[in-house]
Tab-separated table of C-alpha atoms in Angstrom:
chain	number	residue	atom	x	y	z
A	58	MET	CA	74.999	-15.138	-12.378
A	59	GLY	CA	72.866	-16.375	-15.281
A	60	GLY	CA	69.214	-16.448	-16.315
A	61	ASP	CA	66.316	-14.061	-15.882
A	62	ASN	CA	66.497	-11.964	-12.671
A	63	ALA	CA	69.931	-13.325	-11.775
A	64	PRO	CA	71.387	-13.612	-9.255
A	65	ASP	CA	68.304	-12.830	-7.108
A	66	ALA	CA	66.206	-15.669	-8.528
A	67	VAL	CA	69.082	-18.118	-8.160
A	68	VAL	CA	69.660	-17.324	-4.478
A	69	LYS	CA	65.930	-17.476	-3.750
A	70	GLY	CA	65.822	-20.841	-5.515
A	71	ALA	CA	68.609	-22.095	-3.285
A	72	ALA	CA	66.550	-21.156	-0.227
A	73	ILE	CA	63.520	-23.061	-1.568
A	74	ALA	CA	65.690	-26.108	-2.252
A	75	ARG	CA	67.043	-25.957	1.307
A	76	GLU	CA	63.512	-26.044	2.683
A	77	ARG	CA	62.738	-29.154	0.655
A	78	PHE	CA	66.085	-30.917	1.127
A	79	PRO	CA	67.473	-29.933	4.544
A	80	GLN	CA	70.736	-31.805	3.955
A	81	ILE	CA	71.677	-29.678	0.911
A	82	ARG	CA	74.750	-27.430	0.839
A	83	PHE	CA	75.660	-24.795	-1.770
A	84	LEU	CA	78.756	-23.333	-3.334
A	85	LEU	CA	77.569	-20.087	-4.936
A	86	TYR	CA	79.860	-18.784	-7.694
A	87	GLY	CA	79.656	-15.140	-8.715
A	88	VAL	CA	80.191	-11.542	-7.721
A	89	GLU	CA	80.420	-11.594	-3.916
A	90	SER	CA	79.283	-7.983	-3.476
A	91	ARG	CA	76.032	-8.880	-5.230
A	92	LEU	CA	75.560	-12.341	-3.739
A	93	LYS	CA	76.305	-11.587	-0.109
A	94	PRO	CA	73.431	-9.121	0.511
A	95	LEU	CA	71.013	-11.606	-1.086
A	96	VAL	CA	72.238	-14.529	0.995
A	97	ASP	CA	72.227	-12.409	4.165
A	98	LYS	CA	68.538	-11.698	3.645
A	99	LEU	CA	67.747	-15.432	3.781
A	100	PRO	CA	68.718	-16.885	7.181
A	101	ILE	CA	67.940	-20.412	5.977
A	102	LEU	CA	71.049	-20.189	3.781
A	103	ALA	CA	73.357	-18.935	6.546
A	104	ASP	CA	74.828	-22.308	7.495
A	105	CYS	CA	74.713	-24.026	4.120
A	106	ALA	CA	75.840	-21.556	1.434
A	107	THR	CA	79.446	-20.610	0.714
A	108	ILE	CA	80.103	-17.791	-1.726
A	109	ARG	CA	83.068	-18.240	-4.088
A	110	HIS	CA	83.874	-14.896	-5.640
A	111	THR	CA	84.562	-14.330	-9.342
A	112	ASP	CA	84.019	-11.195	-11.424
A	113	ASP	CA	83.732	-13.062	-14.697
A	114	PHE	CA	80.523	-14.557	-16.049
A	115	ILE	CA	79.159	-15.872	-19.356
A	116	SER	CA	76.670	-13.565	-21.043
A	117	GLY	CA	73.402	-14.947	-22.375
A	118	ASN	CA	74.366	-14.441	-26.009
A	119	ALA	CA	77.995	-15.618	-25.881
A	120	LYS	CA	78.847	-18.265	-28.471
A	121	PRO	CA	79.644	-21.604	-26.815
A	122	SER	CA	83.082	-21.832	-28.478
A	123	ILE	CA	84.032	-18.347	-27.236
A	124	ALA	CA	82.687	-19.070	-23.755
A	125	LEU	CA	84.785	-22.224	-23.662
A	126	ARG	CA	87.990	-20.401	-24.619
A	127	GLN	CA	87.533	-17.132	-22.746
A	128	GLY	CA	85.387	-18.130	-19.782
A	129	ARG	CA	87.873	-20.123	-17.730
A	130	LYS	CA	87.327	-17.905	-14.671
A	131	SER	CA	83.585	-17.455	-15.200
A	132	SER	CA	81.086	-18.403	-12.475
A	133	MET	CA	79.716	-21.108	-14.777
A	134	ARG	CA	83.075	-22.702	-15.410
A	135	LEU	CA	84.264	-22.537	-11.812
A	136	ALA	CA	81.043	-24.213	-10.658
A	137	LEU	CA	81.610	-27.006	-13.175
A	138	ASP	CA	85.210	-27.333	-12.038
A	139	ALA	CA	83.932	-27.872	-8.493
A	140	VAL	CA	81.960	-30.879	-9.743
A	141	ALA	CA	84.963	-32.168	-11.682
A	142	ALA	CA	87.099	-31.866	-8.533
A	143	GLY	CA	84.521	-33.694	-6.401
A	144	GLU	CA	83.829	-30.618	-4.265
A	145	ALA	CA	80.227	-30.591	-5.492
A	146	GLN	CA	78.024	-33.464	-6.653
A	147	CYS	CA	76.004	-31.504	-9.171
A	148	MET	CA	75.814	-28.063	-10.731
A	149	VAL	CA	72.747	-25.941	-11.432
A	150	SER	CA	72.675	-22.962	-13.814
A	151	ALA	CA	69.928	-20.869	-15.367
A	152	GLY	CA	72.430	-19.248	-17.735
A	153	ASN	CA	73.458	-19.605	-21.396
A	154	THR	CA	72.461	-23.178	-22.276
A	155	GLY	CA	74.801	-23.592	-25.237
A	156	ALA	CA	77.791	-22.409	-23.227
A	157	LEU	CA	76.790	-24.641	-20.320
A	158	MET	CA	76.572	-27.727	-22.532
A	159	ALA	CA	79.926	-27.024	-24.170
A	160	MET	CA	81.691	-26.281	-20.895
A	161	ALA	CA	80.100	-29.218	-19.074
A	162	LYS	CA	81.167	-31.583	-21.828
A	163	PHE	CA	84.706	-30.216	-21.639
A	164	ALA	CA	85.033	-30.077	-17.858
A	165	LEU	CA	83.072	-33.202	-16.881
A	166	LYS	CA	83.237	-35.372	-20.018
A	167	THR	CA	80.421	-37.826	-20.714
A	168	LEU	CA	79.987	-41.380	-19.428
A	169	PRO	CA	81.496	-44.197	-21.511
A	170	GLY	CA	79.206	-44.944	-24.464
A	171	ILE	CA	77.632	-41.474	-24.413
A	172	ASP	CA	78.959	-39.051	-27.018
A	173	ARG	CA	76.861	-35.967	-26.423
A	174	PRO	CA	74.838	-34.534	-23.528
A	175	ALA	CA	71.121	-33.901	-23.989
A	176	ILE	CA	68.662	-31.515	-22.360
A	177	ALA	CA	65.668	-33.176	-20.726
A	178	THR	CA	62.473	-31.867	-19.184
A	179	PHE	CA	59.360	-33.205	-17.534
A	180	PHE	CA	56.339	-32.849	-19.782
A	181	PRO	CA	52.943	-32.864	-18.030
A	182	THR	CA	50.588	-35.519	-19.385
A	183	ARG	CA	47.122	-36.874	-18.690
A	184	ARG	CA	48.765	-39.742	-16.752
A	185	GLY	CA	51.346	-37.719	-14.806
A	186	GLU	CA	54.550	-36.665	-16.432
A	187	SER	CA	56.982	-37.945	-19.043
A	188	VAL	CA	60.658	-37.228	-19.670
A	189	LEU	CA	61.280	-35.520	-23.019
A	190	LEU	CA	64.761	-35.203	-24.548
A	191	ASP	CA	66.710	-33.725	-26.371
A	192	LEU	CA	65.406	-30.169	-26.218
A	193	GLY	CA	68.078	-28.352	-28.161
A	194	ALA	CA	71.579	-29.403	-27.176
A	195	ASN	CA	71.975	-31.340	-30.441
A	196	VAL	CA	70.455	-29.775	-33.533
A	197	GLU	CA	71.295	-32.653	-35.848
A	198	CYS	CA	71.225	-36.209	-34.584
A	199	ASP	CA	71.922	-39.613	-36.066
A	200	ALA	CA	70.521	-42.975	-34.968
A	201	GLU	CA	73.379	-43.515	-32.501
A	202	ASN	CA	72.676	-40.180	-30.772
A	203	LEU	CA	68.994	-41.055	-30.408
A	204	VAL	CA	69.820	-44.481	-28.958
A	205	GLN	CA	72.113	-42.806	-26.419
A	206	PHE	CA	69.384	-40.292	-25.507
A	207	ALA	CA	67.051	-43.277	-24.977
A	208	LEU	CA	69.558	-44.812	-22.560
A	209	MET	CA	70.036	-41.566	-20.643
A	210	GLY	CA	66.294	-40.894	-20.535
A	211	GLU	CA	65.598	-44.405	-19.307
A	212	VAL	CA	68.110	-44.087	-16.448
A	213	PHE	CA	66.713	-40.639	-15.606
A	214	ALA	CA	63.128	-41.959	-15.454
A	215	ARG	CA	64.172	-44.879	-13.263
A	216	THR	CA	66.226	-42.721	-10.905
A	217	VAL	CA	64.176	-39.540	-10.715
A	218	LEU	CA	60.629	-40.749	-11.400
A	219	GLY	CA	61.290	-44.023	-9.581
A	220	LEU	CA	59.832	-46.185	-12.347
A	221	ALA	CA	61.007	-49.811	-12.343
A	222	ARG	CA	60.925	-50.272	-16.098
A	223	PRO	CA	60.046	-47.059	-17.916
A	224	SER	CA	58.766	-47.293	-21.477
A	225	VAL	CA	60.723	-45.342	-24.087
A	226	ALA	CA	59.236	-43.982	-27.332
A	227	LEU	CA	60.687	-42.254	-30.368
A	228	LEU	CA	58.879	-39.121	-31.555
A	229	ASN	CA	57.922	-39.523	-35.206
A	230	ILE	CA	55.376	-38.434	-37.803
A	231	GLY	CA	53.492	-41.727	-37.877
A	232	SER	CA	53.396	-45.103	-36.199
A	233	GLU	CA	54.255	-47.248	-39.230
A	234	GLU	CA	57.767	-48.677	-39.549
A	235	LEU	CA	58.568	-46.773	-42.727
A	236	LYS	CA	57.700	-43.337	-41.355
A	237	GLY	CA	60.280	-40.739	-40.478
A	238	ASN	CA	63.878	-40.030	-41.334
A	239	ASP	CA	66.933	-42.297	-41.331
A	240	ALA	CA	67.931	-41.373	-37.785
A	241	VAL	CA	64.553	-42.285	-36.299
A	242	ARG	CA	64.203	-45.503	-38.277
A	243	GLY	CA	67.770	-46.560	-37.463
A	244	ALA	CA	67.274	-45.871	-33.773
A	245	ALA	CA	64.022	-47.879	-33.737
A	246	LEU	CA	65.735	-50.894	-35.266
A	247	ARG	CA	68.346	-50.853	-32.522
A	248	LEU	CA	66.007	-50.130	-29.622
A	249	LYS	CA	63.772	-53.064	-30.477
A	250	ALA	CA	66.595	-55.475	-31.344
A	251	PRO	CA	67.035	-58.610	-29.208
A	252	GLY	CA	69.196	-57.774	-26.213
A	253	SER	CA	68.255	-54.087	-26.158
A	254	PRO	CA	68.089	-52.939	-22.513
A	255	ILE	CA	65.233	-50.589	-23.392
A	256	ASN	CA	61.510	-51.243	-22.862
A	257	PHE	CA	60.759	-49.806	-26.308
A	258	HIS	CA	57.238	-48.536	-26.920
A	259	GLY	CA	57.807	-47.758	-30.615
A	260	TYR	CA	57.006	-44.520	-32.410
A	261	ILE	CA	54.627	-41.939	-31.040
A	262	GLU	CA	53.243	-38.849	-32.747
A	263	GLY	CA	53.213	-35.354	-31.285
A	264	ASP	CA	49.675	-35.598	-29.933
A	265	GLU	CA	50.607	-38.646	-27.873
A	266	ILE	CA	53.136	-36.696	-25.773
A	267	GLY	CA	50.354	-35.029	-23.785
A	268	ALA	CA	48.418	-38.305	-23.600
A	269	GLY	CA	51.268	-39.830	-21.609
A	270	VAL	CA	51.563	-43.046	-23.603
A	271	ALA	CA	55.302	-43.424	-22.844
A	272	ASP	CA	57.470	-42.534	-19.852
A	273	VAL	CA	60.414	-41.316	-21.928
A	274	ILE	CA	60.142	-39.597	-25.307
A	275	VAL	CA	63.259	-39.318	-27.436
A	276	THR	CA	63.811	-36.891	-30.302
A	277	ASP	CA	66.522	-34.727	-31.846
A	278	GLY	CA	67.177	-31.337	-30.272
A	279	PHE	CA	65.683	-29.331	-33.145
A	280	THR	CA	62.352	-31.152	-33.104
A	281	GLY	CA	62.245	-31.458	-29.307
A	282	ASN	CA	62.848	-27.759	-28.783
A	283	ILE	CA	60.115	-26.810	-31.242
A	284	ALA	CA	57.664	-29.391	-29.849
A	285	LEU	CA	58.176	-28.149	-26.288
A	286	LYS	CA	57.875	-24.476	-27.190
A	287	THR	CA	54.868	-25.101	-29.427
A	288	ALA	CA	53.169	-26.757	-26.459
A	289	GLU	CA	54.073	-23.755	-24.280
A	290	GLY	CA	52.697	-21.365	-26.897
A	291	THR	CA	49.497	-23.378	-27.168
A	292	VAL	CA	49.048	-23.224	-23.391
A	293	ARG	CA	49.524	-19.463	-23.510
A	294	LEU	CA	46.994	-19.250	-26.364
A	295	PHE	CA	44.434	-20.944	-24.105
B	237	MET	CA	36.195	-43.004	-50.384
B	238	GLY	CA	38.944	-41.953	-47.962
B	239	GLY	CA	39.276	-40.720	-44.409
B	240	ASP	CA	37.387	-41.406	-41.185
B	241	ASN	CA	33.690	-42.258	-41.710
B	242	ALA	CA	34.041	-42.231	-45.480
B	243	PRO	CA	32.160	-41.790	-47.678
B	244	ASP	CA	29.392	-40.491	-45.343
B	245	ALA	CA	31.493	-37.649	-43.934
B	246	VAL	CA	32.683	-36.644	-47.409
B	247	VAL	CA	29.168	-36.392	-48.841
B	248	LYS	CA	27.944	-34.471	-45.787
B	249	GLY	CA	30.899	-32.128	-46.191
B	250	ALA	CA	29.916	-31.516	-49.797
B	251	ALA	CA	26.435	-30.483	-48.623
B	252	ILE	CA	27.908	-28.025	-46.102
B	253	ALA	CA	30.170	-26.572	-48.797
B	254	ARG	CA	27.168	-26.133	-51.098
B	255	GLU	CA	25.354	-24.138	-48.410
B	256	ARG	CA	28.342	-21.811	-48.057
B	257	PHE	CA	29.236	-21.563	-51.752
B	258	PRO	CA	26.021	-21.885	-53.792
B	259	GLN	CA	27.875	-21.835	-57.109
B	260	ILE	CA	29.851	-25.017	-56.297
B	261	ARG	CA	29.505	-28.239	-58.295
B	262	PHE	CA	30.896	-31.692	-57.439
B	263	LEU	CA	32.219	-34.717	-59.231
B	264	LEU	CA	32.086	-37.510	-56.634
B	265	TYR	CA	34.402	-40.440	-57.378
B	266	GLY	CA	33.739	-43.773	-55.712
B	267	VAL	CA	31.430	-46.742	-55.357
B	268	GLU	CA	28.106	-45.584	-56.782
B	269	SER	CA	26.005	-48.023	-54.766
B	270	ARG	CA	27.400	-46.467	-51.584
B	271	LEU	CA	27.446	-42.855	-52.735
B	272	LYS	CA	24.002	-42.645	-54.331
B	273	PRO	CA	21.935	-43.347	-51.184
B	274	LEU	CA	23.983	-40.736	-49.305
B	275	VAL	CA	23.548	-38.105	-52.004
B	276	ASP	CA	19.839	-38.885	-52.323
B	277	LYS	CA	19.364	-38.129	-48.631
B	278	LEU	CA	20.663	-34.577	-49.158
B	279	PRO	CA	18.393	-32.657	-51.574
B	280	ILE	CA	20.832	-29.723	-51.621
B	281	LEU	CA	23.238	-31.902	-53.625
B	282	ALA	CA	20.632	-33.041	-56.164
B	283	ASP	CA	21.425	-30.496	-58.869
B	284	CYS	CA	25.145	-30.068	-58.234
B	285	ALA	CA	26.704	-33.494	-57.601
B	286	THR	CA	27.572	-36.035	-60.279
B	287	ILE	CA	28.702	-39.488	-59.190
B	288	ARG	CA	31.487	-41.094	-61.226
B	289	HIS	CA	31.628	-44.753	-60.366
B	290	THR	CA	34.797	-46.708	-59.631
B	291	ASP	CA	35.248	-49.800	-57.475
B	292	ASP	CA	38.892	-49.134	-56.785
B	293	PHE	CA	40.194	-46.979	-53.961
B	294	ILE	CA	43.449	-46.343	-52.098
B	295	SER	CA	43.572	-47.793	-48.611
B	296	GLY	CA	44.774	-45.673	-45.705
B	297	ASN	CA	47.976	-47.654	-45.241
B	298	ALA	CA	48.972	-48.132	-48.912
B	299	LYS	CA	52.532	-47.073	-49.683
B	300	PRO	CA	52.591	-44.040	-51.999
B	301	SER	CA	54.765	-45.815	-54.595
B	302	ILE	CA	52.370	-48.787	-54.713
B	303	ALA	CA	49.327	-46.496	-54.875
B	304	LEU	CA	50.927	-44.647	-57.766
B	305	ARG	CA	51.567	-47.832	-59.740
B	306	GLN	CA	48.465	-49.836	-58.911
B	307	GLY	CA	45.853	-47.159	-58.240
B	308	ARG	CA	45.271	-45.823	-61.746
B	309	LYS	CA	41.525	-46.507	-61.537
B	310	SER	CA	41.166	-45.496	-57.893
B	311	SER	CA	38.711	-42.799	-56.831
B	312	MET	CA	41.657	-40.650	-55.724
B	313	ARG	CA	43.469	-40.888	-59.022
B	314	LEU	CA	40.385	-40.388	-61.191
B	315	ALA	CA	39.509	-37.259	-59.221
B	316	LEU	CA	43.019	-35.913	-59.805
B	317	ASP	CA	42.752	-36.771	-63.485
B	318	ALA	CA	39.578	-34.660	-63.641
B	319	VAL	CA	41.620	-31.669	-62.450
B	320	ALA	CA	44.409	-32.457	-64.930
B	321	ALA	CA	41.837	-32.588	-67.739
B	322	GLY	CA	40.244	-29.275	-66.694
B	323	GLU	CA	36.941	-30.935	-65.792
B	324	ALA	CA	37.411	-29.845	-62.185
B	325	GLN	CA	39.251	-26.838	-60.746
B	326	CYS	CA	40.350	-28.475	-57.517
B	327	MET	CA	40.289	-31.823	-55.769
B	328	VAL	CA	39.498	-32.581	-52.118
B	329	SER	CA	40.361	-35.838	-50.358
B	330	ALA	CA	40.391	-36.971	-46.739
B	331	GLY	CA	42.255	-40.145	-47.706
B	332	ASN	CA	45.855	-41.430	-47.570
B	333	THR	CA	47.954	-38.250	-47.535
B	334	GLY	CA	51.176	-39.800	-48.806
B	335	ALA	CA	49.410	-41.427	-51.741
B	336	LEU	CA	47.567	-38.190	-52.481
B	337	MET	CA	50.794	-36.179	-52.573
B	338	ALA	CA	52.544	-38.699	-54.804
B	339	MET	CA	49.605	-39.014	-57.188
B	340	ALA	CA	48.932	-35.283	-57.284
B	341	LYS	CA	52.554	-34.582	-58.120
B	342	PHE	CA	52.427	-37.170	-60.898
B	343	ALA	CA	49.037	-36.214	-62.360
B	344	LEU	CA	49.147	-32.439	-61.902
B	345	LYS	CA	52.888	-31.649	-61.730
B	346	THR	CA	54.044	-28.597	-59.782
B	347	LEU	CA	54.303	-24.989	-60.943
B	348	PRO	CA	57.605	-23.862	-62.512
B	349	GLY	CA	60.134	-23.191	-59.752
B	350	ILE	CA	58.381	-25.486	-57.274
B	351	ASP	CA	59.922	-28.938	-56.853
B	352	ARG	CA	57.739	-30.499	-54.205
B	353	PRO	CA	54.209	-29.974	-52.894
B	354	ALA	CA	53.701	-29.101	-49.241
B	355	ILE	CA	50.821	-29.605	-46.814
B	356	ALA	CA	49.528	-26.423	-45.194
B	357	THR	CA	47.032	-25.713	-42.442
B	358	PHE	CA	45.568	-22.756	-40.629
B	359	PHE	CA	46.888	-22.525	-37.092
B	360	PRO	CA	44.719	-20.539	-34.643
B	361	THR	CA	46.620	-17.711	-32.935
B	362	ARG	CA	45.967	-14.892	-30.493
B	363	ARG	CA	45.729	-12.534	-33.505
B	364	GLY	CA	43.603	-14.701	-35.790
B	365	GLU	CA	45.179	-17.455	-37.800
B	366	SER	CA	48.475	-18.193	-39.509
B	367	VAL	CA	49.382	-20.534	-42.354
B	368	LEU	CA	51.774	-23.314	-41.288
B	369	LEU	CA	53.621	-25.518	-43.789
B	370	ASP	CA	54.979	-28.167	-44.472
B	371	LEU	CA	53.117	-30.611	-42.225
B	372	GLY	CA	54.562	-33.877	-43.407
B	373	ALA	CA	54.739	-34.131	-47.181
B	374	ASN	CA	58.531	-33.677	-47.085
B	375	VAL	CA	60.376	-35.363	-44.225
B	376	GLU	CA	63.793	-33.985	-45.146
B	377	CYS	CA	64.131	-30.523	-46.615
B	378	ASP	CA	66.995	-28.383	-47.830
B	379	ALA	CA	67.175	-24.592	-47.997
B	380	GLU	CA	65.700	-24.529	-51.506
B	381	ASN	CA	62.651	-26.541	-50.400
B	382	LEU	CA	62.040	-24.151	-47.506
B	383	VAL	CA	62.318	-21.110	-49.798
B	384	GLN	CA	59.755	-22.699	-52.121
B	385	PHE	CA	57.415	-23.409	-49.203
B	386	ALA	CA	57.781	-19.734	-48.236
B	387	LEU	CA	56.700	-18.703	-51.743
B	388	MET	CA	53.727	-21.061	-51.756
B	389	GLY	CA	52.679	-20.046	-48.261
B	390	GLU	CA	52.926	-16.380	-49.135
B	391	VAL	CA	50.695	-16.784	-52.198
B	392	PHE	CA	48.265	-18.873	-50.143
B	393	ALA	CA	48.041	-16.211	-47.421
B	394	ARG	CA	47.480	-13.447	-49.973
B	395	THR	CA	44.852	-15.411	-51.879
B	396	VAL	CA	42.985	-17.219	-49.130
B	397	LEU	CA	43.487	-14.923	-46.123
B	398	GLY	CA	43.334	-11.832	-48.344
B	399	LEU	CA	46.448	-10.245	-46.824
B	400	ALA	CA	48.157	-7.637	-48.995
B	401	ARG	CA	51.681	-8.403	-47.866
B	402	PRO	CA	51.806	-11.361	-45.486
B	403	SER	CA	54.855	-11.751	-43.248
B	404	VAL	CA	56.721	-15.047	-43.541
B	405	ALA	CA	58.775	-16.607	-40.733
B	406	LEU	CA	61.030	-19.651	-40.486
B	407	LEU	CA	60.443	-21.944	-37.506
B	408	ASN	CA	63.703	-22.368	-35.584
B	409	ILE	CA	65.115	-23.062	-32.136
B	410	GLY	CA	66.224	-19.490	-31.480
B	411	SER	CA	66.101	-16.047	-32.990
B	412	GLU	CA	69.850	-15.517	-33.460
B	413	GLU	CA	71.361	-15.861	-36.923
B	414	LEU	CA	73.538	-18.821	-36.013
B	415	LYS	CA	70.727	-20.949	-34.602
B	416	GLY	CA	69.321	-23.961	-36.365
B	417	ASN	CA	70.428	-26.352	-39.065
B	418	ASP	CA	71.921	-25.682	-42.519
B	419	ALA	CA	68.548	-25.765	-44.258
B	420	VAL	CA	67.010	-23.116	-42.016
B	421	ARG	CA	70.058	-20.849	-42.090
B	422	GLY	CA	70.402	-21.176	-45.868
B	423	ALA	CA	66.729	-20.381	-46.403
B	424	ALA	CA	66.962	-17.313	-44.129
B	425	LEU	CA	69.889	-15.940	-46.129
B	426	ARG	CA	67.886	-16.200	-49.332
B	427	LEU	CA	64.583	-14.931	-47.952
B	428	LYS	CA	66.171	-11.758	-46.611
B	429	ALA	CA	68.463	-11.157	-49.610
B	430	PRO	CA	67.926	-7.981	-51.670
B	431	GLY	CA	65.285	-8.651	-54.311
B	432	SER	CA	63.539	-11.395	-52.328
B	433	PRO	CA	59.779	-11.147	-53.000
B	434	ILE	CA	59.082	-12.244	-49.423
B	435	ASN	CA	58.224	-9.978	-46.482
B	436	PHE	CA	60.565	-11.964	-44.251
B	437	HIS	CA	59.964	-11.782	-40.515
B	438	GLY	CA	63.031	-13.854	-39.582
B	439	TYR	CA	63.135	-16.824	-37.262
B	440	ILE	CA	60.411	-17.609	-34.768
B	441	GLU	CA	60.402	-20.209	-32.004
B	442	GLY	CA	57.627	-22.724	-31.346
B	443	ASP	CA	55.900	-20.616	-28.716
B	444	GLU	CA	55.500	-17.742	-31.182
B	445	ILE	CA	53.268	-19.799	-33.507
B	446	GLY	CA	50.309	-19.436	-31.144
B	447	ALA	CA	51.175	-15.774	-30.518
B	448	GLY	CA	50.529	-15.035	-34.190
B	449	VAL	CA	53.701	-13.038	-34.805
B	450	ALA	CA	53.850	-14.039	-38.497
B	451	ASP	CA	51.189	-14.756	-41.138
B	452	VAL	CA	53.065	-17.671	-42.697
B	453	ILE	CA	55.314	-20.092	-40.808
B	454	VAL	CA	57.653	-22.301	-42.811
B	455	THR	CA	59.294	-25.508	-41.613
B	456	ASP	CA	60.248	-28.968	-42.834
B	457	GLY	CA	57.542	-31.641	-42.864
B	458	PHE	CA	58.989	-33.628	-39.968
B	459	THR	CA	59.123	-30.673	-37.587
B	460	GLY	CA	55.845	-29.181	-38.818
B	461	ASN	CA	53.948	-32.417	-38.352
B	462	ILE	CA	55.265	-32.861	-34.819
B	463	ALA	CA	54.665	-29.201	-33.905
B	464	LEU	CA	51.053	-29.351	-35.119
B	465	LYS	CA	50.275	-32.639	-33.403
B	466	THR	CA	52.007	-31.563	-30.190
B	467	ALA	CA	49.746	-28.505	-30.173
B	468	GLU	CA	46.704	-30.755	-30.739
B	469	GLY	CA	47.789	-33.036	-27.906
B	470	THR	CA	48.297	-30.067	-25.602
B	471	VAL	CA	44.787	-28.831	-26.387
B	472	ARG	CA	43.417	-32.275	-25.569
B	473	LEU	CA	45.417	-32.297	-22.327
B	474	PHE	CA	43.660	-29.073	-21.319
C-alpha cells in the first residue's frame, strides 16, 4: 500500500517481475477491495498472486517508533511477518523507508555480527554499476558500522552482481590516510588489516563513484543519501 | 607556486583577471627565475605585477600543522602576510588547501563571531548559481559552525552575487524537522528563531542543489566535499 501511485504501481511491478522470473509467487498485503480489481486486470498474476487483506497501513510520514508500536496489523508488518514465518523468502515495499527499516529489524533481526541494516543501491558508472551503501538508514555511523556495511555490500556484490572478488572502497574527502573523520579512518584500518575478508580498495572521493573504480562503495547514511540525491539532481540539471 | 601546472597557470590566470578588472594589481610570490620569464611573456602584466622572490613553497601533500610551523618563508605564507599587513586586499592560491586554511586562520584570524573558515563554491543550477559551503575545511561540524557558515554564505551571496536577501538552506536527508543529525537540527532551530538575520529556507535534499531552490546551501565539510565531487563525477559520467 506504500509509495507513489500505490497500490497500482506495486501490482504492475509484480506483473513485470512475473514476466522476468516465471517461477515467482506473491503474497500481496493490503486492502482487498483495492487490490483485487488491479490483480484481475493482469491475467499474468492470476495463478501466482494471493491477496491477504488488511485495512491498516503505514503512512509515508509516520515516525518509525510509532509505526513499530501501532502498526502491528499494517500491510508492511504483516508482509514482514510472512518472511519471519518462512511463508515468503523476501519482502518488497515502496513505502515509508524509516518504518520499514525499524519494523524489519524488529521482525527479522539481523544476521550475527551485523548490528544495523543498511540501504543499498546500484549506481551507474563508466564501467557498469557499483553498489553504494548506506543511503540513509543510519544517519550517524561509527567505524564498526562501516565495516559491517562493507561486509554486507561485498556479499551483495558477489551474490547479485556475480563478482568473484568485488573491490570495496570507503567514500572519503581525499585519498591520503589522514583524511576524513574517525569513523572512516577506523574502518579503513580494519578493512586493510591482515586477515580482513575484504578486497579493500582504499578511500575514494565523490568523483570516483561515477568512474566505477570500486565495485562496492561504503559510507554513512547521511553522506550516502546526499551523494546519491546530488547525483540525481545533477542528472536532472543536464 | 601551487596547484596543477603551477606557476604557469597562475600567471596566465593573473593576465585573464587583468583583462576583466583593469584596476587590478598583483604581488606574485615565488621563485623569481621561474616567474619572471612567464610574466615577461604577457605584456598585460608588465605594469601591474610585482614579483616577490622566495625559494620556499608548500608542497601539495604537506600536513597543515607542518606547513604552519615550517613554512614561514613559503610563497603561500608570505602572500598571506601581505594581506595581514594591508599591502594586499586579498590572496589567491591554487595550492594545498589544508595548509592554506591553517595558515590563513593563523595569519589573518577570523572575524568576530566566526570560529572557523569555510570553503565555498558556486554550484550551477537550473536558476543560475548557488553558493555551497563548507567543501572540506571542516570535517566535523556542530550546530554553531553551521550557523556561522550560514552567516558567511549569506554575506558572500549578497556581496558577490548581488542578491538583496539571499535564501539560505541546510543540506539534509529529508525535509521534515526530525531528519538529520544533531548539528543540522540544532542549526535549523537557530536559523529560524525569531531575530535570526537569515532568510532561512529550511532543509533541502541533495537533488535540490541543482534545482536552485536556495541561494546559499550550508553543510559540513565532509558532506559538502563529497556532494560537490559526486556532482563532478556525474557530469563526467555523462
